[in-house]
mmCIF file of C-alpha atoms and ligand atoms in Angstrom:
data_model
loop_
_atom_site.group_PDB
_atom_site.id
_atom_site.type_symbol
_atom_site.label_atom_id
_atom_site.label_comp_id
_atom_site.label_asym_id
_atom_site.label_seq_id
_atom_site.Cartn_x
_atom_site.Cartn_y
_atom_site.Cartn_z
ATOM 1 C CA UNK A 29 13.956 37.223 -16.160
ATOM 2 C CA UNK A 30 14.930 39.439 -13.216
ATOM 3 C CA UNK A 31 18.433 39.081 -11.834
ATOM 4 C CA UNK A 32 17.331 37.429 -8.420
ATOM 5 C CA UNK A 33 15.530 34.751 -10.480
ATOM 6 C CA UNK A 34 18.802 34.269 -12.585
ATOM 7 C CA UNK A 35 20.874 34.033 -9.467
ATOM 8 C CA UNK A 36 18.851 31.346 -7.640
ATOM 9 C CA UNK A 37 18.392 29.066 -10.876
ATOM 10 C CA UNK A 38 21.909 30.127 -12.502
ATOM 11 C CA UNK A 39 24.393 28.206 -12.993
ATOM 12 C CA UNK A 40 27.590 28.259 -11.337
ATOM 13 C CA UNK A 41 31.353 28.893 -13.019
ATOM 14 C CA UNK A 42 34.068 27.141 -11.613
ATOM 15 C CA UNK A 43 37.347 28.301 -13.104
ATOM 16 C CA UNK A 44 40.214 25.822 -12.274
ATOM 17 C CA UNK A 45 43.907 26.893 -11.146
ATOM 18 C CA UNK A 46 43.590 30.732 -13.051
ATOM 19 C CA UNK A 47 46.504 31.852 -13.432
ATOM 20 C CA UNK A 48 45.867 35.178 -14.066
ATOM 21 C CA UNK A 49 43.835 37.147 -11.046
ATOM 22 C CA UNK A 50 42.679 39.692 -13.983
ATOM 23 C CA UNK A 51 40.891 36.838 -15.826
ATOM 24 C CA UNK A 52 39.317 36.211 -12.514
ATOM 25 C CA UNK A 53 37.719 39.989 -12.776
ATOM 26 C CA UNK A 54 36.589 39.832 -15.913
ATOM 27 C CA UNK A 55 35.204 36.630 -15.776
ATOM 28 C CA UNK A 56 33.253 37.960 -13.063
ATOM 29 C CA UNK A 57 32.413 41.289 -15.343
ATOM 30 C CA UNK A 58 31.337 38.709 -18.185
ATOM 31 C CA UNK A 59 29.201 36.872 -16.064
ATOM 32 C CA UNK A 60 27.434 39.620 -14.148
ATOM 33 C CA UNK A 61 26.437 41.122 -17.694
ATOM 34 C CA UNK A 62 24.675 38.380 -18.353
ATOM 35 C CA UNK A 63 23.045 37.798 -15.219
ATOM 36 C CA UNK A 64 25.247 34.881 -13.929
ATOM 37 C CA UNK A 65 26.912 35.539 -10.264
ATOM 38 C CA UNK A 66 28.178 32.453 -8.510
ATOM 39 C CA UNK A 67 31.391 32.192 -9.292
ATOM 40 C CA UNK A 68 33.878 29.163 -7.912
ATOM 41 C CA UNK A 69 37.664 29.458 -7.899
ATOM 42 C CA UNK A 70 39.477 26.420 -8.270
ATOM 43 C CA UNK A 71 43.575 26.185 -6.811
ATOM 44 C CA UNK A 72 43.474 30.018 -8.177
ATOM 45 C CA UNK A 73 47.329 31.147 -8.306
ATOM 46 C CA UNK A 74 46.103 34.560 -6.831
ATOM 47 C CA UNK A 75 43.046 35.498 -5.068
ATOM 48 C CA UNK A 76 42.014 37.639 -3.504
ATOM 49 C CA UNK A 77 44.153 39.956 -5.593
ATOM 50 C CA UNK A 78 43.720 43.795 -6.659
ATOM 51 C CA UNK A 79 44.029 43.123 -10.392
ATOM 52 C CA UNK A 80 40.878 40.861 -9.989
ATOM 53 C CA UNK A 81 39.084 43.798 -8.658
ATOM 54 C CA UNK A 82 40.572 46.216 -11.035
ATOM 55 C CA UNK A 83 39.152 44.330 -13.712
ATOM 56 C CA UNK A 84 35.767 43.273 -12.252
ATOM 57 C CA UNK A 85 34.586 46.951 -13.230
ATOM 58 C CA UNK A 86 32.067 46.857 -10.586
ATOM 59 C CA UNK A 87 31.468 43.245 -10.557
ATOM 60 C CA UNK A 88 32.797 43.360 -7.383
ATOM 61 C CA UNK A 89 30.100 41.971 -5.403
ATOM 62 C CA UNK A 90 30.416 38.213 -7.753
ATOM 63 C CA UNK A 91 34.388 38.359 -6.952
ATOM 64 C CA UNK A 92 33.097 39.435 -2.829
ATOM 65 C CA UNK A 93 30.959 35.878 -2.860
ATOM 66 C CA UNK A 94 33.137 33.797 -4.713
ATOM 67 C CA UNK A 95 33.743 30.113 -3.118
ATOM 68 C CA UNK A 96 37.389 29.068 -3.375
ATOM 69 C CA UNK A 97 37.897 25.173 -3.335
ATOM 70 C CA UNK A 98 41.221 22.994 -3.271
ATOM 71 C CA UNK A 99 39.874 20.816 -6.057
ATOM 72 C CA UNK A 100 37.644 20.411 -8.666
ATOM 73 C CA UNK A 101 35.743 17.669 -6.788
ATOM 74 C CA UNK A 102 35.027 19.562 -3.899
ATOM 75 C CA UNK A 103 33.590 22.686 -6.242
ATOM 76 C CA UNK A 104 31.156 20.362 -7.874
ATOM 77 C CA UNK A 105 30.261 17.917 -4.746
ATOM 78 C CA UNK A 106 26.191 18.822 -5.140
ATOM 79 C CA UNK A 107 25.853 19.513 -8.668
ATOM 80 C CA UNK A 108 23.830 17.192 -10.850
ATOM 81 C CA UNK A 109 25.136 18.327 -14.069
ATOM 82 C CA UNK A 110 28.520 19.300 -15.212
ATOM 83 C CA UNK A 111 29.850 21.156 -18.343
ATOM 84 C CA UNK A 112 33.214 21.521 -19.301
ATOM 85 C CA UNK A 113 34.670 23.861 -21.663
ATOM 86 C CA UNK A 114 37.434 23.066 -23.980
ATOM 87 C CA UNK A 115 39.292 24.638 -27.152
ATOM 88 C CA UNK A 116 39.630 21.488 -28.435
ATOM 89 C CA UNK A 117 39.005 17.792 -28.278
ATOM 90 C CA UNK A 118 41.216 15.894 -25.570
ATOM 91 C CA UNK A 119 41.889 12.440 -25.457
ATOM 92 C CA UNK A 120 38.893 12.006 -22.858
ATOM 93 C CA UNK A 121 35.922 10.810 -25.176
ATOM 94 C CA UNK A 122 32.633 12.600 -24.457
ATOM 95 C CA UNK A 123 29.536 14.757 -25.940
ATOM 96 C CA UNK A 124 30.768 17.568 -27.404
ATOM 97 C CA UNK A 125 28.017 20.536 -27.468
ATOM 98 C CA UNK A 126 28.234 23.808 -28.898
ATOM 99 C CA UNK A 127 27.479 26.423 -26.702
ATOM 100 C CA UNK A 128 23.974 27.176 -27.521
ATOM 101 C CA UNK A 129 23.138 23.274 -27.330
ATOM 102 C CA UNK A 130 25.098 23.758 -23.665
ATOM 103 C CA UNK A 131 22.727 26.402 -22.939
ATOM 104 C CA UNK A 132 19.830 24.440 -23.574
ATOM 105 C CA UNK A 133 21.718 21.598 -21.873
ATOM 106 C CA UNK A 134 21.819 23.526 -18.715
ATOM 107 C CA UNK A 135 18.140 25.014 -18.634
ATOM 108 C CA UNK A 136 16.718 21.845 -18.897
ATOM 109 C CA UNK A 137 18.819 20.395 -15.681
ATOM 110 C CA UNK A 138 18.923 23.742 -13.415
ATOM 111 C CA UNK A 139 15.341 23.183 -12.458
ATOM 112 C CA UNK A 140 16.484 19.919 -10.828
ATOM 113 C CA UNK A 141 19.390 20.830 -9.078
ATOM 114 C CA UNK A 142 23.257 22.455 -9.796
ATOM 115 C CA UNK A 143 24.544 22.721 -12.426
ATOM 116 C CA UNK A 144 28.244 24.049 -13.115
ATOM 117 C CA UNK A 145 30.095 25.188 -15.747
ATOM 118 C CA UNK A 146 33.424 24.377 -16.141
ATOM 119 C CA UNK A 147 36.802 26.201 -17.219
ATOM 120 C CA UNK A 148 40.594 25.611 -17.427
ATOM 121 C CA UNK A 149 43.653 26.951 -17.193
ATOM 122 C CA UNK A 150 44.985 29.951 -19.500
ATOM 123 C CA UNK A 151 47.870 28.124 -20.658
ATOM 124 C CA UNK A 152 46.833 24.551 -20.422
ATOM 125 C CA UNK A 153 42.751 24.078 -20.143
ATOM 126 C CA UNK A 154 41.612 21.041 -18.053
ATOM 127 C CA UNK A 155 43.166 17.901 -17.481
ATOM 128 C CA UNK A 156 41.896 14.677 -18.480
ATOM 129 C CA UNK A 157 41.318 14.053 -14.572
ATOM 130 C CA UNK A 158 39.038 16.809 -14.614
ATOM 131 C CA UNK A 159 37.150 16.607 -18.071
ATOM 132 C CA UNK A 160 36.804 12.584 -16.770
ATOM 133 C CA UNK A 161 34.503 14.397 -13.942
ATOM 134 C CA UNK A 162 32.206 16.171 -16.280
ATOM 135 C CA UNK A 163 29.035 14.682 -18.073
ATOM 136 C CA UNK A 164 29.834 17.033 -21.489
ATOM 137 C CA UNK A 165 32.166 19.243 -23.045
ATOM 138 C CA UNK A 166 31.124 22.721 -24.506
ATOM 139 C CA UNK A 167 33.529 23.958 -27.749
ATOM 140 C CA UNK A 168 32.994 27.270 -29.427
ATOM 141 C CA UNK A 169 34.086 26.574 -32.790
ATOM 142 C CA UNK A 170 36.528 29.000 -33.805
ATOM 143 C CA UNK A 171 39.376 29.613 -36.099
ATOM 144 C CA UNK A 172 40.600 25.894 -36.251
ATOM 145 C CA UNK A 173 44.323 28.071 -36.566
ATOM 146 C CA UNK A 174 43.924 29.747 -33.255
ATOM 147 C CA UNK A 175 41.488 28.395 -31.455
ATOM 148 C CA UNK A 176 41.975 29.598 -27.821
ATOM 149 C CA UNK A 177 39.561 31.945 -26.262
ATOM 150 C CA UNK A 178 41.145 34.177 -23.702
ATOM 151 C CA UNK A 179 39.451 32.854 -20.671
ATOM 152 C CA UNK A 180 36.941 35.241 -19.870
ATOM 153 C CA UNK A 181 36.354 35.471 -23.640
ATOM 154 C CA UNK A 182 35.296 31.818 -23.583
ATOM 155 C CA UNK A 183 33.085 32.536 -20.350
ATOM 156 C CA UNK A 184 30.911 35.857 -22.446
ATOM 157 C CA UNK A 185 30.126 33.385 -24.678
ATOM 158 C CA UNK A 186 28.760 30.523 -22.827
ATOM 159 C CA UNK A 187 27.287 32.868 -20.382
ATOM 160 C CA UNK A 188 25.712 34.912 -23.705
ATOM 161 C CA UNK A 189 24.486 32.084 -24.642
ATOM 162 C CA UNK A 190 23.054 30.388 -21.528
ATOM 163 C CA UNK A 191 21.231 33.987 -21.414
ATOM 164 C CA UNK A 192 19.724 34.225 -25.026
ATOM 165 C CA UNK A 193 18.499 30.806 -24.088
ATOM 166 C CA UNK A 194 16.794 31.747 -20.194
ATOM 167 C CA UNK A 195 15.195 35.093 -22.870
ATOM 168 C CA UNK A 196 13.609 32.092 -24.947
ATOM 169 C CA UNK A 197 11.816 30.157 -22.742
ATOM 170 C CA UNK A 198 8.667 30.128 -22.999
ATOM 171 C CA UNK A 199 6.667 28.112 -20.875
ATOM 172 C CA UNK A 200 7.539 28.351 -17.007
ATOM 173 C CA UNK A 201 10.267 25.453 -15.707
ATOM 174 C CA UNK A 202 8.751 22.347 -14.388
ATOM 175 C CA UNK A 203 8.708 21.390 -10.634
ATOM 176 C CA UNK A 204 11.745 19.893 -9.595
ATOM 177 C CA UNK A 205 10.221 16.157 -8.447
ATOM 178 C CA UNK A 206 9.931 16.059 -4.798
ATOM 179 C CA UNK A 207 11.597 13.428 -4.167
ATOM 180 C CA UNK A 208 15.555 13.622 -4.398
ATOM 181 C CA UNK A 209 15.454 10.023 -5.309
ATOM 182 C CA UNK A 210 13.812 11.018 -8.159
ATOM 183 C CA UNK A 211 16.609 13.418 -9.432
ATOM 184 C CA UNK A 212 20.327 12.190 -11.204
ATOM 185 C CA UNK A 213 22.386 11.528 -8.451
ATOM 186 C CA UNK A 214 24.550 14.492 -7.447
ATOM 187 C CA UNK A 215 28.691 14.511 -8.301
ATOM 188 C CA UNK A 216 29.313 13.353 -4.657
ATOM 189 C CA UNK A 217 27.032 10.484 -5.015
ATOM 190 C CA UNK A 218 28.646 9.071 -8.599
ATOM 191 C CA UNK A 219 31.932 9.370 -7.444
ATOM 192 C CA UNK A 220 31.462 7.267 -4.276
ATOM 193 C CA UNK A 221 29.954 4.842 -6.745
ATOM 194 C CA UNK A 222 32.965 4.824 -9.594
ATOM 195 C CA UNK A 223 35.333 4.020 -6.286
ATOM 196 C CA UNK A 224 32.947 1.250 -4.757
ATOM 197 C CA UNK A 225 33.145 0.164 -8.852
ATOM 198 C CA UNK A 226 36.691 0.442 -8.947
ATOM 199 C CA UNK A 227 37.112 -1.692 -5.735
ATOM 200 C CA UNK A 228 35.085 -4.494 -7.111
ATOM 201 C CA UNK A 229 37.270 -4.211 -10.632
ATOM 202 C CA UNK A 230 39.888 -5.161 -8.515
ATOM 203 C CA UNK A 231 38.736 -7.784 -6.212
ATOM 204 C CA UNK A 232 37.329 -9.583 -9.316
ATOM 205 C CA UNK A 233 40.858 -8.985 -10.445
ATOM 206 C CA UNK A 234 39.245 -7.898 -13.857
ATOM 207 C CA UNK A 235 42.166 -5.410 -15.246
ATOM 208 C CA UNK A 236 44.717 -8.962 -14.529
ATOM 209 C CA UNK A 237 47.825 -6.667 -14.604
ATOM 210 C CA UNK A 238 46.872 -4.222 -17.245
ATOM 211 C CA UNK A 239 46.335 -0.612 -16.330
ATOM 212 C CA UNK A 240 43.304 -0.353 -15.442
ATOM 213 C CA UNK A 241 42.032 3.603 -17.131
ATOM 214 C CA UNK A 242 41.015 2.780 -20.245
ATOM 215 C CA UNK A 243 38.056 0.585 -18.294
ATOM 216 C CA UNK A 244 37.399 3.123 -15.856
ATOM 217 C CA UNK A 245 37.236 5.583 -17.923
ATOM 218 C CA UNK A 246 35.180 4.016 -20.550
ATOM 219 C CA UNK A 247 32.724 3.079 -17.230
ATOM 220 C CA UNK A 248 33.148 6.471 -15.977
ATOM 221 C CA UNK A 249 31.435 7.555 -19.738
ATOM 222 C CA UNK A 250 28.640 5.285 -19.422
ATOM 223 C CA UNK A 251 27.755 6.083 -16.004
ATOM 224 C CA UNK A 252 27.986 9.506 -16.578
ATOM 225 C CA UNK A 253 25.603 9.867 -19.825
ATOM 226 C CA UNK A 254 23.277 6.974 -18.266
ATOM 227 C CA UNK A 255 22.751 9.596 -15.304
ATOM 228 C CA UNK A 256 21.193 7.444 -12.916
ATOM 229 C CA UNK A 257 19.527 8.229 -9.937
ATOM 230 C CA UNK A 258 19.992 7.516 -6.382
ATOM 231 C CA UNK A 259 18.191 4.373 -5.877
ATOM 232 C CA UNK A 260 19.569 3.124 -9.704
ATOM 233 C CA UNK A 261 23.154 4.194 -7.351
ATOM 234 C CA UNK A 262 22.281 1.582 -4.563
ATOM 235 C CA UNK A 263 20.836 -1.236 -6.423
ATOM 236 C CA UNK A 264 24.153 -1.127 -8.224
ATOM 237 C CA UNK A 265 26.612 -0.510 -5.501
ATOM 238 C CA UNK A 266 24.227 -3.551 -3.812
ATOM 239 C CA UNK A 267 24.998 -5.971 -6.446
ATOM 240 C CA UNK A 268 28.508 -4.856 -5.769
ATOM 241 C CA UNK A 269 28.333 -5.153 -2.416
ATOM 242 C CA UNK A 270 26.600 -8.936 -2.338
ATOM 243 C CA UNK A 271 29.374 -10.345 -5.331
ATOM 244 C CA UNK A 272 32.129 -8.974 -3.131
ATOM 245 C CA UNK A 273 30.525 -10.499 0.211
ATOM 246 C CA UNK A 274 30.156 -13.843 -1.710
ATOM 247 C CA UNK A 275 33.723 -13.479 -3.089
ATOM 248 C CA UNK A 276 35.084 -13.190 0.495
ATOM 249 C CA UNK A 277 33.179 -16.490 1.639
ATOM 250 C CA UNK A 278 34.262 -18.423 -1.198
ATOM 251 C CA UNK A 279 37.571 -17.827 -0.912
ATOM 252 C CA UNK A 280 37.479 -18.389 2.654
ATOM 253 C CA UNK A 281 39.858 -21.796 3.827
HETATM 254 N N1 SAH B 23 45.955 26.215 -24.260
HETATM 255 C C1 SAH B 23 44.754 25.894 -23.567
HETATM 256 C C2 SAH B 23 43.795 27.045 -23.697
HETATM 257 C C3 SAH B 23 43.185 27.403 -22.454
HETATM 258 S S1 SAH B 23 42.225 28.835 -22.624
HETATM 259 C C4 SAH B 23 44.119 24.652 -24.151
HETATM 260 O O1 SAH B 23 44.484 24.279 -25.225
HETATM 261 O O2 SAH B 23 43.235 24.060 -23.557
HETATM 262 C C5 SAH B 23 41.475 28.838 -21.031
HETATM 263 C C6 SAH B 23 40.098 28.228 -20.963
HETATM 264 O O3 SAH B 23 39.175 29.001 -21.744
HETATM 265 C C7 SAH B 23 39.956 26.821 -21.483
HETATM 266 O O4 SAH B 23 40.382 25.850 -20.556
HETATM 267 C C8 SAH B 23 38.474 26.751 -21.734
HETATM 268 O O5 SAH B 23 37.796 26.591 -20.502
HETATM 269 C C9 SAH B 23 38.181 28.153 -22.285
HETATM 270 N N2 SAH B 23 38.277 28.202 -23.743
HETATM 271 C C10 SAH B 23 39.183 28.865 -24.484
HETATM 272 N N3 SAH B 23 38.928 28.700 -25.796
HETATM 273 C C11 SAH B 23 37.828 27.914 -25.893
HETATM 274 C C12 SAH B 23 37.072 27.390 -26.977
HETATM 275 N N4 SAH B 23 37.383 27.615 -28.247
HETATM 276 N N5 SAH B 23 35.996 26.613 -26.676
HETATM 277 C C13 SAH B 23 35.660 26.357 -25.404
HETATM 278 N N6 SAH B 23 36.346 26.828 -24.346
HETATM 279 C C14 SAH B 23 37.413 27.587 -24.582
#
């Protein structure tokens, strides 16, 4: 594996409202080591910032090309698969993977688009809003007392690990299909969906005054481990579409 293979395939790290612009660095440091480089920056609270730099320890050029985004959403717009990482189980229900089973997670989807990997805040991780946007959740099981990886701890060893697991492969990576049809849809494409969904949950008045997230979010699960594929995306969003259409006649005087 040479690094300018690792870069094109690698996945990306988002890290999501950092606190501390030092973590930033040696995130960066713990990613270059293991051949990772495209780093994302959430809402950071400081960056660009020297302390970043000062503890990059040369990984300068990952903290030179890092993308900064507003939100989460935006960071992961074209990525087919998303990973978050969390110390410990939230009230969100979804796949929990150790990080080798991440790793292998992630090699089998980079070859069909991006893939990110996804990490909170020092003091208070991710927020349900955000793990709700991933398809799986990465743990590293440690001491159940004291559980919490300093950030870029947690990043060395998914990033370890997503390495040890590029060093195993054997065979080559298959083609990506051809088509784009052919591939899960991408974050972009699933969200306009849930919102299209949400819309018709409301027209049908389905939630009939009750708060309406334990359905979407139990939707949001299926959707999101069904991974469908564009044209799965449109026949949906057409059934949608037609019910709502007939909905509107009906109730027409
Ligand atoms: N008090 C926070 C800890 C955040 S640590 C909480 O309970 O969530 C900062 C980030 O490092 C986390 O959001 C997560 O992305 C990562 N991290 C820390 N410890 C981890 C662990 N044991 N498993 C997986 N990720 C971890």
């Amino acid at each position: 594996m040479t690094d300018s293979q690792s870069l094109a395939d690698s996945p990306r790290v988002v890290l999501v409202g950092t606190q501390h612009p030092g973590n930033i660095g040696s995130a960066a440091r713990a990613m270059k080591t293991m051949g990772l480089g495209r780093l994302m920056l959430v809402a950071p609270e400081r960056f660009p910032d020297p302390d970043a730099y000062a503890l990059s320890a040369g990984a300068n050029d990952v903290l030179d090309r890092a993308e900064v985004h507003a939100t989460l959403a935006d960071a992961l717009a074209d990525c087919r698969l998303v990973i978050a990482t969390t110390a410990r189980q939230r009230t969100v229900p979804m796949p929990e993977l150790s990080p080798r089973e991440g790793a292998q997670r992630v090699i089998a989807a980079q070859a069909m688009g991006q893939v990110a990997l996804v990490f909170g805040r020092e003091r208070t991780g991710l927020e349900n809003e955000e793990l709700q946007l991933c398809h799986a959740s990465i743990c590293i099981q440690a001491n159940p007392d004291y559980s919490s990886l300093n950030l870029a701890a947690a990043v060395q060893v998914v990033a370890y690990e997503w390495r040890m697991a590029m060093l195993g492969l054997q065979a080559p990576q298959p083609a990506p299909p051809a088509d784009p049809d052919d591939l899960p849809a991408d974050h972009a494409q699933l969200e306009s969906f849930f919102s299209h969904l949400g819309a018709f949950l409301d027209d049908i008045d389905f939630h009939k005054g009750k708060a309406p997230d334990m359905v979407t979010q139990r939707l949001r699960r299926l959707f999101l481990r069904a991974q469908p594929d564009p044209r799965e995306l449109r026949i949906l969003r057409g059934i949608l579409s037609d019910t709502q259409r007939l909905l509107q006649v009906s109730r027409k005087p």
